[in-house]
Coordinates of C-alpha atoms in Angstrom, one line a residue:
X1 CA 130.0 56.8 134.7
X2 CA 127.4 53.9 136.1
X3 CA 128.2 50.7 137.1
X4 CA 128.2 48.0 138.8
X5 CA 132.0 47.4 138.9
X6 CA 134.9 50.0 138.9
X7 CA 136.3 48.9 135.5
X8 CA 139.1 50.3 132.9
X9 CA 136.7 53.7 131.9
X10 CA 136.0 54.5 135.0
X11 CA 139.8 55.6 135.4
X12 CA 138.6 58.7 132.6
X13 CA 135.8 59.5 133.7
X14 CA 135.1 63.0 136.3
X15 CA 132.6 61.2 138.0
X16 CA 132.0 57.6 138.5
X17 CA 129.2 55.9 140.1
X18 CA 129.1 52.8 141.5
X19 CA 125.4 51.3 142.0
X20 CA 124.0 48.1 143.4
X21 CA 123.8 45.2 141.0
X22 CA 119.8 44.9 139.6
X23 CA 119.2 48.8 140.6
X24 CA 119.5 50.1 137.5
X25 CA 115.5 51.2 137.2
X26 CA 114.9 52.8 140.3
X27 CA 118.5 54.8 140.1
X28 CA 116.8 55.9 136.5
X29 CA 113.6 56.8 138.7
X30 CA 114.9 58.5 141.0
X31 CA 117.4 60.8 138.4
X32 CA 114.3 61.3 136.5
X33 CA 112.4 62.3 139.5
X34 CA 115.3 65.0 140.4
X35 CA 115.2 65.9 136.6
X36 CA 111.5 67.0 137.7
X37 CA 112.1 69.3 141.3
X38 CA 110.6 66.4 142.7
X39 CA 112.9 65.0 145.9
X40 CA 113.3 61.1 145.8
X41 CA 112.2 58.9 148.0
X42 CA 114.6 57.7 150.6
X43 CA 114.8 54.0 149.8
X44 CA 116.6 55.2 146.7
X45 CA 120.4 55.3 148.9
X46 CA 119.6 51.8 150.4
X47 CA 118.2 50.2 147.1
X48 CA 121.6 52.1 144.7
X49 CA 124.4 52.0 147.4
X50 CA 124.2 56.0 146.4
X51 CA 123.6 58.9 148.8
X52 CA 121.1 61.1 147.1
X53 CA 122.8 64.3 147.5
X54 CA 125.5 62.1 145.1
X55 CA 122.6 62.3 142.5
X56 CA 121.6 65.2 143.6
X57 CA 125.1 66.3 142.3
X58 CA 125.0 64.5 139.7
X59 CA 121.5 66.3 138.5
X60 CA 123.2 69.7 138.7
X61 CA 125.4 68.6 136.0
X62 CA 123.3 67.4 133.9
X63 CA 121.2 70.5 134.2
X64 CA 123.9 72.7 133.1
X65 CA 125.0 70.6 129.7
X66 CA 123.9 72.3 126.3
X67 CA 123.8 68.9 124.6
X68 CA 124.3 65.9 126.3
X69 CA 124.2 62.3 126.0
X70 CA 123.0 59.1 127.7
X71 CA 124.7 55.7 126.4
X72 CA 123.7 53.1 127.9
X73 CA 124.9 48.9 127.2
X74 CA 124.1 45.7 127.6
X75 CA 124.5 45.7 131.8
X76 CA 121.1 48.1 131.6
X77 CA 118.9 46.1 128.7
X78 CA 120.2 42.4 129.4
X79 CA 119.5 42.4 133.3
X80 CA 117.0 42.0 135.5
X81 CA 114.2 44.7 134.2
X82 CA 115.4 44.3 130.8
X83 CA 113.0 46.9 128.4
X84 CA 111.8 49.0 132.0
X85 CA 115.2 50.0 132.8
X86 CA 115.8 50.9 128.7
X87 CA 112.2 53.1 129.4
X88 CA 113.8 54.5 132.4
X89 CA 116.9 55.5 130.5
X90 CA 114.7 57.1 127.8
X91 CA 112.2 58.6 129.6
X92 CA 115.1 60.5 131.4
X93 CA 116.7 61.7 128.3
X94 CA 112.7 62.8 127.4
X95 CA 112.4 64.8 130.5
X96 CA 116.1 65.9 130.7
X97 CA 115.3 67.3 127.3
X98 CA 113.4 70.5 129.7
X99 CA 116.6 71.7 130.0
X100 CA 118.9 71.0 127.4
X101 CA 119.6 69.3 124.3
X102 CA 119.7 65.2 125.1
X103 CA 119.9 61.7 123.5
X104 CA 119.6 58.3 124.9
X105 CA 121.9 56.0 122.1
X106 CA 122.2 52.3 122.9
X107 CA 126.1 51.5 123.6
X108 CA 127.3 48.5 121.3
X109 CA 129.5 46.1 121.4
X110 CA 132.2 44.9 118.9
X111 CA 131.2 43.2 115.6
X112 CA 129.0 45.6 114.1
X113 CA 125.8 45.4 116.4
X114 CA 124.1 48.0 114.1
X115 CA 124.4 46.9 110.9
X116 CA 123.0 43.3 112.1
X117 CA 120.1 45.0 113.1
X118 CA 120.1 46.4 109.9
X119 CA 120.2 43.4 108.2
X120 CA 117.2 41.7 110.2
X121 CA 115.6 44.8 110.0
X122 CA 115.2 44.9 105.9
X123 CA 115.4 41.2 106.0
X124 CA 112.8 40.3 108.4
X125 CA 110.7 43.5 109.3
X126 CA 112.1 43.1 112.8
X127 CA 115.1 45.1 114.5
X128 CA 115.4 42.1 116.9
X129 CA 114.6 39.1 118.9
X130 CA 113.0 37.1 115.9
X131 CA 112.3 33.3 115.6
X132 CA 112.0 32.1 112.3
X133 CA 111.6 28.7 113.0
X134 CA 108.1 28.4 111.6
X135 CA 109.8 29.5 108.3
X136 CA 108.8 33.0 108.5
X137 CA 110.0 35.6 111.3
X138 CA 108.0 35.8 114.4
X139 CA 109.6 39.1 116.5
X140 CA 108.3 38.9 120.3
X141 CA 111.1 40.4 122.4
X142 CA 110.9 38.7 126.0
X143 CA 110.2 35.3 124.6
X144 CA 112.9 35.1 121.3
X145 CA 115.3 38.0 122.5
X146 CA 118.6 35.3 123.1
X147 CA 119.2 35.8 126.9
X148 CA 115.5 34.9 127.6
X149 CA 115.7 31.9 125.7
X150 CA 118.9 30.8 127.5
X151 CA 117.6 31.8 131.1
X152 CA 115.0 30.0 130.6
X153 CA 117.1 27.0 129.1
X154 CA 115.4 26.0 126.2
X155 CA 118.6 26.6 124.1
X156 CA 120.5 23.3 123.3
X157 CA 123.3 24.8 121.1
X158 CA 124.4 28.5 120.7
X159 CA 126.2 29.8 117.9
X160 CA 127.7 32.9 119.2
X161 CA 129.1 35.6 115.9
X162 CA 131.3 38.6 117.4
X163 CA 129.7 38.8 120.4
X164 CA 130.2 38.2 124.6
X165 CA 127.1 37.4 126.0
X166 CA 128.7 36.0 129.1
X167 CA 130.0 38.9 130.6
X168 CA 127.0 40.8 129.7
X169 CA 123.6 38.5 130.4
X170 CA 122.2 38.0 133.3
X171 CA 123.7 35.2 135.4
X172 CA 120.7 32.5 134.2
X173 CA 121.8 32.6 130.7
X174 CA 125.4 32.1 131.7
X175 CA 124.8 29.2 133.6
X176 CA 122.7 27.5 130.8
X177 CA 125.3 28.7 128.1
X178 CA 128.1 26.8 130.4
X179 CA 125.6 23.5 130.1
X180 CA 125.5 23.4 126.1
X181 CA 127.2 23.3 123.5
X182 CA 128.6 26.7 121.8
X183 CA 130.6 27.6 118.5
X184 CA 131.7 31.1 118.4
X185 CA 133.6 33.2 116.0
X186 CA 135.1 36.7 116.8
X187 CA 138.0 38.1 116.0
X188 CA 139.6 38.1 119.7
X189 CA 139.6 35.6 122.8
X190 CA 136.2 36.8 124.7
X191 CA 135.5 35.2 127.8
X192 CA 132.5 33.7 125.3
X193 CA 135.5 32.1 123.5
X194 CA 137.4 30.4 126.7
X195 CA 133.9 28.3 127.7
X196 CA 133.2 27.6 123.9
X197 CA 133.0 23.5 122.6
X198 CA 134.7 25.6 119.1
X199 CA 135.8 29.4 119.0
X200 CA 137.0 30.6 115.9
X201 CA 139.4 33.0 115.5
X202 CA 138.1 35.7 112.3
X203 CA 139.8 38.2 111.0
X204 CA 138.3 42.0 111.8
X205 CA 136.4 43.8 108.5
X206 CA 137.9 46.7 108.1
X207 CA 141.1 45.9 108.9
X208 CA 141.8 43.0 107.0
X209 CA 138.9 41.9 105.1
X210 CA 136.3 44.7 103.1
X211 CA 132.9 45.5 103.9
X212 CA 130.3 47.6 105.6
X213 CA 129.8 48.5 108.8
X214 CA 126.8 50.7 110.0
X215 CA 127.7 53.7 112.8
X216 CA 125.6 54.2 116.0
X217 CA 123.4 56.5 114.3
X218 CA 122.3 53.7 111.1
X219 CA 124.8 55.5 108.9
X220 CA 126.6 52.4 106.3
X221 CA 130.8 53.4 106.1
X222 CA 132.6 51.0 103.3
X223 CA 135.6 50.3 104.4
X224 CA 138.9 48.9 102.6
X225 CA 141.2 46.6 104.5
X226 CA 144.8 48.1 105.2
X227 CA 146.5 44.8 105.9
X228 CA 146.2 40.9 105.4
X229 CA 145.4 38.5 108.3
X230 CA 145.8 35.1 108.7
X231 CA 142.0 33.9 109.7
X232 CA 139.2 33.5 107.4
X233 CA 136.2 36.1 107.4
X234 CA 132.9 35.3 109.2
X235 CA 131.6 35.2 106.0
X236 CA 134.2 32.3 104.7
X237 CA 133.9 30.1 108.1
X238 CA 129.6 30.3 108.4
X239 CA 129.6 30.1 104.8
X240 CA 131.7 26.3 105.3
X241 CA 129.8 25.2 107.6
X242 CA 126.0 26.0 105.5
X243 CA 127.6 23.5 103.0
X244 CA 128.4 20.9 106.0
X245 CA 125.5 20.8 106.8
X246 CA 123.5 20.6 103.6
X247 CA 126.1 17.9 102.6
X248 CA 125.0 16.2 105.8
X249 CA 120.8 16.6 104.6
X250 CA 122.0 15.3 101.5
X251 CA 123.3 12.1 102.7
X252 CA 126.9 12.8 101.3

């Protein structure tokens, strides 16, 4: 496990490396060098906070694997570097295929993130970073992606559904979120829900209400509820909000 802080997951892993914040790219490139048999620049130790000897030991473990998986989260994709960090991870996975079978997959948070990506893709033709402000979809990562809009201070309100950006987005985005009204729909009390103007506790799909979720490998799974919940589903709440907006538009 590689992270900027010691999380609960750190207790369950064989090796935990606590790196300095904003050093994901440097670490990824150093591991790429080791994967290709190239000695990393000594400055890597100062930038990442990890000794090269420790990285060398990690790489030897990785090379000895027959099938390896690199699972990366929003700490990599939503902080400084963003797509460059992702490029470093994907390039590392490609380099590791010289030594064995390796894959890289983004870790999905709660709330059926892969399902949302699939729906946006077949609805608009784009997987994320879609702007519908002109009545048709426009795709431009870095301009229309959520963390960038918030970091630039462009959004004056936010509707957050089954996500916790206050725990994952960059500092500039989090600071702006505290300044604007937010509505949050989530089955649990998240850090984002704590600072929201309005927070709805919702039923959980697949546990309290029926629905279809997508696995991380994009396989749809229809789920039936195990027991009822006193809370409404996301669909019911969003439908009620939409109906209220339309009534106001019609002046009723």
